[in-house]
Short mmCIF file of C-alpha atoms and ligand atoms in Angstrom, two decimals:
data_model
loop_
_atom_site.label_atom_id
_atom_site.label_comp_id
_atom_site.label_asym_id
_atom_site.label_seq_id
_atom_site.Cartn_x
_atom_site.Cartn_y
_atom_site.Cartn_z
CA UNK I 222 87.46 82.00 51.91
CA UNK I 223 90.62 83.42 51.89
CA UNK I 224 92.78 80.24 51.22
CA UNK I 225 96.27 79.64 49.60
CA UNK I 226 95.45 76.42 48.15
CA UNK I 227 93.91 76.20 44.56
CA UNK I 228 90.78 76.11 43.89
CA UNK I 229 91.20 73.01 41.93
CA UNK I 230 93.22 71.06 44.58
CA UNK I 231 90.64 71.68 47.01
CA UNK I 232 88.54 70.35 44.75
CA UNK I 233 89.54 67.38 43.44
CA UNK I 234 90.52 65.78 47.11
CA UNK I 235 86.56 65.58 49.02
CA UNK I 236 88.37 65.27 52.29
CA UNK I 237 90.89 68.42 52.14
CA UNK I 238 90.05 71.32 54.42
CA UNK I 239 90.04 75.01 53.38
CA UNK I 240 92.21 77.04 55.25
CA UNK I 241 92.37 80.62 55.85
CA UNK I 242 95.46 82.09 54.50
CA UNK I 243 97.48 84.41 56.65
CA UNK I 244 100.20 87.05 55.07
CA UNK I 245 102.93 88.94 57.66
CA UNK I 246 103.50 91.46 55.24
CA UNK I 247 102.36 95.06 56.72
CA UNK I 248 99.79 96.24 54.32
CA UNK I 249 97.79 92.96 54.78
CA UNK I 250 97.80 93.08 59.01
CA UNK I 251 94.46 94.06 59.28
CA UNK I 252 92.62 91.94 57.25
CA UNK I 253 95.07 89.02 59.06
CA UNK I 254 93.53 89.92 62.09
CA UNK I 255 90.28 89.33 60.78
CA UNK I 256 91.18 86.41 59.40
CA UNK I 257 92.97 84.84 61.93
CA UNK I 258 90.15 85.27 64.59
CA UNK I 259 87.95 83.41 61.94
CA UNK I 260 90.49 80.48 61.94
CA UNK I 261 91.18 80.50 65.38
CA UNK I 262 87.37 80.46 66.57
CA UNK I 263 86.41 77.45 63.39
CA UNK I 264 89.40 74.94 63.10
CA UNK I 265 92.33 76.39 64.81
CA UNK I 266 94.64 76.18 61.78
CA UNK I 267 95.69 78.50 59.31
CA UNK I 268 98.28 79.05 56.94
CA UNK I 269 101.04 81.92 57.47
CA UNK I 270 102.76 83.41 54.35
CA UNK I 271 104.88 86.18 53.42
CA UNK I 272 107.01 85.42 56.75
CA UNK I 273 110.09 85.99 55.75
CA UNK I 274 112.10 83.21 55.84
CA UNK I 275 113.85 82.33 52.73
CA UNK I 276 112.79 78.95 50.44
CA UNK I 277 117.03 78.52 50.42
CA UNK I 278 116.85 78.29 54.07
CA UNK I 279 113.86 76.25 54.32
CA UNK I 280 114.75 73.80 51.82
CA UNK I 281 118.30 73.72 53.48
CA UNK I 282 116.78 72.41 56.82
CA UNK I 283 114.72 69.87 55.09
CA UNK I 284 118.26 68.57 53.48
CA UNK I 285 119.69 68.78 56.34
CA UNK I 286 117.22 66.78 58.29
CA UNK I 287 117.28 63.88 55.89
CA UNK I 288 120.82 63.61 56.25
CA UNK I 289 120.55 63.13 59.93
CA UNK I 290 118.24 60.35 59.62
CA UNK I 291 119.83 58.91 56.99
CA UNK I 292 122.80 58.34 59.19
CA UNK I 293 122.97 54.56 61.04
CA UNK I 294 120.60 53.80 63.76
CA UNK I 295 123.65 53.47 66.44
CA UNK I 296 124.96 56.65 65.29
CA UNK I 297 121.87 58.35 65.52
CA UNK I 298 121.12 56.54 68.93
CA UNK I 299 124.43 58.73 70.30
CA UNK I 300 122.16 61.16 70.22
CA UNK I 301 119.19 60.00 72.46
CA UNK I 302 116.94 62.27 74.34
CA UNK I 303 118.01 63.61 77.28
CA UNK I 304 115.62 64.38 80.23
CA UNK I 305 115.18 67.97 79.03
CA UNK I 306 113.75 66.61 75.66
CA UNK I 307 116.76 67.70 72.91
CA UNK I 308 118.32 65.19 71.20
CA UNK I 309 117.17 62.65 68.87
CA UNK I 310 113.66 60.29 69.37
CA UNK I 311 113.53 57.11 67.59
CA UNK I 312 110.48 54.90 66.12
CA UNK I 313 107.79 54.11 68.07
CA UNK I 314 109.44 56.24 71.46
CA UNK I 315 106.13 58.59 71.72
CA UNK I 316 102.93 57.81 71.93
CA UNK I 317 100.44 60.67 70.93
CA UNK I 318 96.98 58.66 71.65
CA UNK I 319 98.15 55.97 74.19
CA UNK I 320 93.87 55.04 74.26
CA UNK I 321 93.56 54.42 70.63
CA UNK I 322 97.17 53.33 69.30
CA UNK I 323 98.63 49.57 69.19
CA UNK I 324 102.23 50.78 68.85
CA UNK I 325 104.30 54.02 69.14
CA UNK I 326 104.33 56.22 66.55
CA UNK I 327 105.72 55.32 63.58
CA UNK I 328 108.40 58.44 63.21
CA UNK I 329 111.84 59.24 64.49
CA UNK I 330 112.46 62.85 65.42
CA UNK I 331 115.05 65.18 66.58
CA UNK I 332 114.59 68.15 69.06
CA UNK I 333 116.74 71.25 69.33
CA UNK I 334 115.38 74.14 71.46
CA UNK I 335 116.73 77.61 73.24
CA UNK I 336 120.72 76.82 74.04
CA UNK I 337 120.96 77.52 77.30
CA UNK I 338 124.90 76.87 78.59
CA UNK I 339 125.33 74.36 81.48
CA UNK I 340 126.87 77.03 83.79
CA UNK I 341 123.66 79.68 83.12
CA UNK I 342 121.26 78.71 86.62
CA UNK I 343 118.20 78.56 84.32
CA UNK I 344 119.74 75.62 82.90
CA UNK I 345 118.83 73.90 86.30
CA UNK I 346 114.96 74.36 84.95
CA UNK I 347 112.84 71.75 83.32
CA UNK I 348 113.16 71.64 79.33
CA UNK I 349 115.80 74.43 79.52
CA UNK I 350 119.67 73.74 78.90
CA UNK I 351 122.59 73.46 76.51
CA UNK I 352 120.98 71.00 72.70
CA UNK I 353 122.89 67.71 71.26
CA UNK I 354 124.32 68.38 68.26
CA UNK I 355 126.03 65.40 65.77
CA UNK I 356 129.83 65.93 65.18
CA UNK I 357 130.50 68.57 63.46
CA UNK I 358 132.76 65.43 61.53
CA UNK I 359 129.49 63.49 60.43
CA UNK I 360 127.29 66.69 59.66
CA UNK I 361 129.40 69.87 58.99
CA UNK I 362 126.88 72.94 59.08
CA UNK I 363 124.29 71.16 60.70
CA UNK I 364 124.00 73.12 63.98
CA UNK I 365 124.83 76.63 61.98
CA UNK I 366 121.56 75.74 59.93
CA UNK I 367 119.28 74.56 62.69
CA UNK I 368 120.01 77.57 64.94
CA UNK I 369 119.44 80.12 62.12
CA UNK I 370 116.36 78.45 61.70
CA UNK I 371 115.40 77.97 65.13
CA UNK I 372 115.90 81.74 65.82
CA UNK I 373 114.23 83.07 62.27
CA UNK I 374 111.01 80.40 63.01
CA UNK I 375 110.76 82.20 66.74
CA UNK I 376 110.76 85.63 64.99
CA UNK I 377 107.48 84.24 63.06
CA UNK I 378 105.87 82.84 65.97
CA UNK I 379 106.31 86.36 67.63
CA UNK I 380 104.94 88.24 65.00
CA UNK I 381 102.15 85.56 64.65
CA UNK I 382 101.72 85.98 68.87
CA UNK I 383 101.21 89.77 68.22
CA UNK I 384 98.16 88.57 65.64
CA UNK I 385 96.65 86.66 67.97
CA UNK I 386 96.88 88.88 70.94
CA UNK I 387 95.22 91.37 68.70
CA UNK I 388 92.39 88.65 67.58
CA UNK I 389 91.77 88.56 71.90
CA UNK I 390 91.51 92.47 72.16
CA UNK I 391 94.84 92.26 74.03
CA UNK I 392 97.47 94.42 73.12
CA UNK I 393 99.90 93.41 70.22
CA UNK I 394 102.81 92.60 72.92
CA UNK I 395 100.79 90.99 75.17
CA UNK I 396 103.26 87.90 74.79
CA UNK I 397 106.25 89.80 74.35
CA UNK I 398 106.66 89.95 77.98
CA UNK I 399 109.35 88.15 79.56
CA UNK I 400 107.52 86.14 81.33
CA UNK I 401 105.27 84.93 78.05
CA UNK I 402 107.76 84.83 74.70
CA UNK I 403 110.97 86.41 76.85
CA UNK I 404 112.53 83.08 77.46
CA UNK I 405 109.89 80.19 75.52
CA UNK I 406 110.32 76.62 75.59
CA UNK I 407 110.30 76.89 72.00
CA UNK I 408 111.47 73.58 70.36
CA UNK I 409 112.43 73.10 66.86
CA UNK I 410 111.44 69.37 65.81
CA UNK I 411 112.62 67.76 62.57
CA UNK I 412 110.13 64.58 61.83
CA UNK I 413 110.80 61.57 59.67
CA UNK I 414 108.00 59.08 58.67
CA UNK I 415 110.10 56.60 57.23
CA UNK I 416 106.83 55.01 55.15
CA UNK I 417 105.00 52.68 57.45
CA UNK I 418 101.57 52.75 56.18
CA UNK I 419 99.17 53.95 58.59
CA UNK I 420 96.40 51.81 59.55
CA UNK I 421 93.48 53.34 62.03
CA UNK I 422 91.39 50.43 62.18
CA UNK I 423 94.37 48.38 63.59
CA UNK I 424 95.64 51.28 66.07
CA UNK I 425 98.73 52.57 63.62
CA UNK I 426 99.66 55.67 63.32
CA UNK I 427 102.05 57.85 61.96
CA UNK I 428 101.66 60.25 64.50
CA UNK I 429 98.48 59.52 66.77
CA UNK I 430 95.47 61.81 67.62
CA UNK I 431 96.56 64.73 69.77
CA UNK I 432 96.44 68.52 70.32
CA UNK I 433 99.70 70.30 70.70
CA UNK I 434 100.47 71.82 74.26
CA UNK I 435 101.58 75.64 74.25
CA UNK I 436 100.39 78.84 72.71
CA UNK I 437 101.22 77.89 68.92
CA UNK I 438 102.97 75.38 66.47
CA UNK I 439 104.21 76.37 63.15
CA UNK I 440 104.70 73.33 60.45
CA UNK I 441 106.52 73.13 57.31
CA UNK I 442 106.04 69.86 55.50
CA UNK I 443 107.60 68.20 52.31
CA UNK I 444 104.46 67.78 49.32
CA UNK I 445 103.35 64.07 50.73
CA UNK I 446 99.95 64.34 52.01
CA UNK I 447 99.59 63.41 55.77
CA UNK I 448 98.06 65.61 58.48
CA UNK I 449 94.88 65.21 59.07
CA UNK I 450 92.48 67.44 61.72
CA UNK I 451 89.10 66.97 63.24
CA UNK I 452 87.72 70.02 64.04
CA UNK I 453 84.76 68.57 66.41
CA UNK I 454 86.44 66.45 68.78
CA UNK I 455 83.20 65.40 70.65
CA UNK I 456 81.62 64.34 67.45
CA UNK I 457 80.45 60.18 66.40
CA UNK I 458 81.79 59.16 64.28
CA UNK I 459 85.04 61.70 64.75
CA UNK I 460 85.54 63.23 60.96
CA UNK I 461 88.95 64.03 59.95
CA UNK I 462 89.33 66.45 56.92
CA UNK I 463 93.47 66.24 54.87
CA UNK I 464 95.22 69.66 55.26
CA UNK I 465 97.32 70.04 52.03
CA UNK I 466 100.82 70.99 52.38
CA UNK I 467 102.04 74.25 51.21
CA UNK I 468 105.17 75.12 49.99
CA UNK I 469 107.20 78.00 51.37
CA UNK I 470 104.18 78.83 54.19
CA UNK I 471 103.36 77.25 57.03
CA UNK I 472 100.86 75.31 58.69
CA UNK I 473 99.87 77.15 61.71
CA UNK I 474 97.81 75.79 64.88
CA UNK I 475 97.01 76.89 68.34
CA UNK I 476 98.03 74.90 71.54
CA UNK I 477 95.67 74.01 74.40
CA UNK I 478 97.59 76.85 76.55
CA UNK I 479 95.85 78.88 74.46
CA UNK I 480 92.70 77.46 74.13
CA UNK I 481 92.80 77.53 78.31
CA UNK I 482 94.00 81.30 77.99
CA UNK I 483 91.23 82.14 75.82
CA UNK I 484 88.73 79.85 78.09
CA UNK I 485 87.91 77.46 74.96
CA UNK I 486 87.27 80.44 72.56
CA UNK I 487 89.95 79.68 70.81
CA UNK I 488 90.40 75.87 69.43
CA UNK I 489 93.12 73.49 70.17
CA UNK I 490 92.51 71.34 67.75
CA UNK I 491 93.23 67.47 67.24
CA UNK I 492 95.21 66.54 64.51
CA UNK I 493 96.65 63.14 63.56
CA UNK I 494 99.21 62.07 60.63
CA UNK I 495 98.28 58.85 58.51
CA UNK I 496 100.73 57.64 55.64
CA UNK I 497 99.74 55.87 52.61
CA UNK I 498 103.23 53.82 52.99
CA UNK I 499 105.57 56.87 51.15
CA UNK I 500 108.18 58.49 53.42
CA UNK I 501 107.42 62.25 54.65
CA UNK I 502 109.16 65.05 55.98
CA UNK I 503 108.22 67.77 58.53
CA UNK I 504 109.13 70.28 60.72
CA UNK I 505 107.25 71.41 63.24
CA UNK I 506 108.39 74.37 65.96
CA UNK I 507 106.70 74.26 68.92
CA UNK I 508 106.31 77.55 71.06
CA UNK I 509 105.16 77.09 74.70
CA UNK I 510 105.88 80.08 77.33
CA UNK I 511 108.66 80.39 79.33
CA UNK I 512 109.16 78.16 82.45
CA UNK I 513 106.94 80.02 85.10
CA UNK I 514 104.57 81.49 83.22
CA UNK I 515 101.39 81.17 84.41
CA UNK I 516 98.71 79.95 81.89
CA UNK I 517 95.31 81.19 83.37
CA UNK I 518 92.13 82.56 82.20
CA UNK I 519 92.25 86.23 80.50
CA UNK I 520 89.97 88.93 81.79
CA UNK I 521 89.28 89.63 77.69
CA UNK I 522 87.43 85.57 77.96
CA UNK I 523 85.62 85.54 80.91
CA UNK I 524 82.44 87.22 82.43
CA UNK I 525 80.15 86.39 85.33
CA UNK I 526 77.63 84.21 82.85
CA UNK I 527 81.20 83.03 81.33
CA UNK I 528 83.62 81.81 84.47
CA UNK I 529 87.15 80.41 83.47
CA UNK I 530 86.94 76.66 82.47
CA UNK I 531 90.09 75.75 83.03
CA UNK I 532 92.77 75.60 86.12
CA UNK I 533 95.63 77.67 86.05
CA UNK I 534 98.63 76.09 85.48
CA UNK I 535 102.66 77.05 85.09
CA UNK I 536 103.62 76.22 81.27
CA UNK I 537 106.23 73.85 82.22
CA UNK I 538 104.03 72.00 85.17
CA UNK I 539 101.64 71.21 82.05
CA UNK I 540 104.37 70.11 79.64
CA UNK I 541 105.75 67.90 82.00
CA UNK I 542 102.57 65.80 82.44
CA UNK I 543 102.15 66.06 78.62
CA UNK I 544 105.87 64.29 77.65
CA UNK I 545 104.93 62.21 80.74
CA UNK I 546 101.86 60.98 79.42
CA UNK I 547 103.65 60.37 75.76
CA UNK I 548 107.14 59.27 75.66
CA UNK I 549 108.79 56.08 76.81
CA UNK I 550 110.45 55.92 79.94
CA UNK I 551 114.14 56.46 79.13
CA UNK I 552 115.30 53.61 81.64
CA UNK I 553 113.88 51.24 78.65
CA UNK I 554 117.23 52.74 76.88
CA UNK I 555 119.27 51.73 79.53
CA UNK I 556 119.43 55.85 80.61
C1 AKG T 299 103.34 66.89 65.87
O1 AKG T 299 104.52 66.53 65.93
O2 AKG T 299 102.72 67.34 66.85
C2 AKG T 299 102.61 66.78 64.59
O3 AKG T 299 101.42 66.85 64.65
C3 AKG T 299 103.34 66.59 63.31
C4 AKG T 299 102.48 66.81 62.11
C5 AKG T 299 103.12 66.49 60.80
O4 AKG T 299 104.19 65.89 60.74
O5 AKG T 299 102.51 66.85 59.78
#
């Protein structure tokens, strides 16, 4: 198994699951392929390396973060989600597994996606428009960072897209086209667990049971343990297996709109976060197709003894119900 974790590591933790190990790097694209469609058919995670993003830049972000949520709660609350989901989500605002959780989640977040300016008409769209950014006063270079970030993390998700399409015996820019990756809803999220220990029995969660909602979701996490996947959702008791951070890569999953693209070839898999009472970083950046695209079936996945399982549905018409179905109503903030 082509993982990027030590042997010994995987070892020495019973519950830590081996992932395949994906490099960008040219000479190694076949073999990725290979790989890939392995990890996308078993657990639907993987690890991406050799991506090209520089450790200064990814350990900048991670600094960066910390100093936004180290700033007051009133300052940060300035910065409150807005109805197209940027801005800043506090403790306990979403709630991943409504079903199986006593409280919110216990993390604060921040969203930044594609800055779209006020006067552009596509700013009129759902989860399109211009980002909330802190004063440039409180946090100088914050923005700069975040948006060199934001646009080098798309670049991955592209080239990671091109894998995948490859994996499906699609083209390699099957979701280059403008109505796939041209315009994405691709959000950048900065997560804080600020250390509440997690407590399933009782309903607590750092981050409740869920599967993400768009084609893919790459995750860069500080070294406390956390996430936690279950790669047979229908199973009794539900087993849930510790993926192990990894510095400098990223954790990589699919979203259901691929799992409904691929007609349930390829997993969506649910995945949870449970703290042991230390504080954790993450970042996670979220790619979901642009507004209208229409999420349905491919003719690669389906066959007369095989129909499509799933509806289709526009990207943004599935989103919507997703927040819906998770976040607090923003009236509860006075909004
Ligand atoms: C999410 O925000 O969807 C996550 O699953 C976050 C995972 C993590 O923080 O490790």
């Amino acid at each position: 198994m082509a993982s990027c974790i030590p042997e010994a590591a995987n070892s020495s933790a019973t519950k830590t699951t081996s992932l395949n190990c994906i490099t960008l790097s040219e000479p190694g694209i076949n073999k990725s392929v290979s790989l890939l469609k392995q990890a996308c058919l078993d657990s639907g995670f993987f690890y991406v390396i050799d991506h090209g993003i520089n450790q200064e830049l990814m350990d900048e972000v991670f600094t960066q973060s910390k100093k936004f949520f180290y700033l007051p709660l009133d300052e940060k609350m300035k910065l409150l989600r807005n109805e197209k989901h940027r801005g800043y989500t506090p403790i306990l605002d979403e709630t991943l597994d409504p079903d199986n959780q006593t409280s919110g989640d216990y993390k604060e977040g921040y969203y930044i996606g594609i800055e779209v300016p006020k006067d552009d008409p596509q700013a009129e769209k759902p989860f399109y428009g211009p980002n909330l950014w802190p004063s440039t006063d409180i946090l100088p270079g914050w923005r700069e960072t975040m948006e060199l970030y934001h646009r080098e993390a798309l670049r991955v998700a592209k080239a990671v897209a091109r894998i995948i399409a490859l994996a499906l015996d699609l083209d390699a820019d099957f979701f280059d086209k403008p109505e796939m990756l041209g315009m994405p809803i691709a959000s950048l999220r900065l997560l804080h667990y600020q250390g509440k220990a997690s407590d399933p029995e009782k309903g607590i969660f750092g981050a409740g049971a869920h599967s993400d909602y768009g084609l893919v979701t790459l995750l860069a996490t500080d070294d406390v343990m956390g996430l936690q996947i279950c790669k047979d959702r229908d199973a009794k008791p539900q087993v849930w297996e510790y993926v192990e951070p990894l510095k400098g890569g990223f954790i990589v999953n699919l979203g259901d709109m691929l799992e409904r693209w691929s007609n349930g070839i390829f997993r969506s898999t649910m995945h949870r976060v449970i703290l042991d009472g230390r504080e954790r970083y993450s970042i996670a950046f979220f790619v979901e197709p642009s507004h209208e695209c229409l999420v349905e079936c491919l003719p690669t996945c389906q066959s007369e003894t095989n129909p499509p399982k799933f509806p289709a549905v526009t990207s943004s018409a599935y989103l919507l119900q997703r927040y819906k179905d998770t976040y607090a109503d923003l009236s509860l903030y006075g909004k």
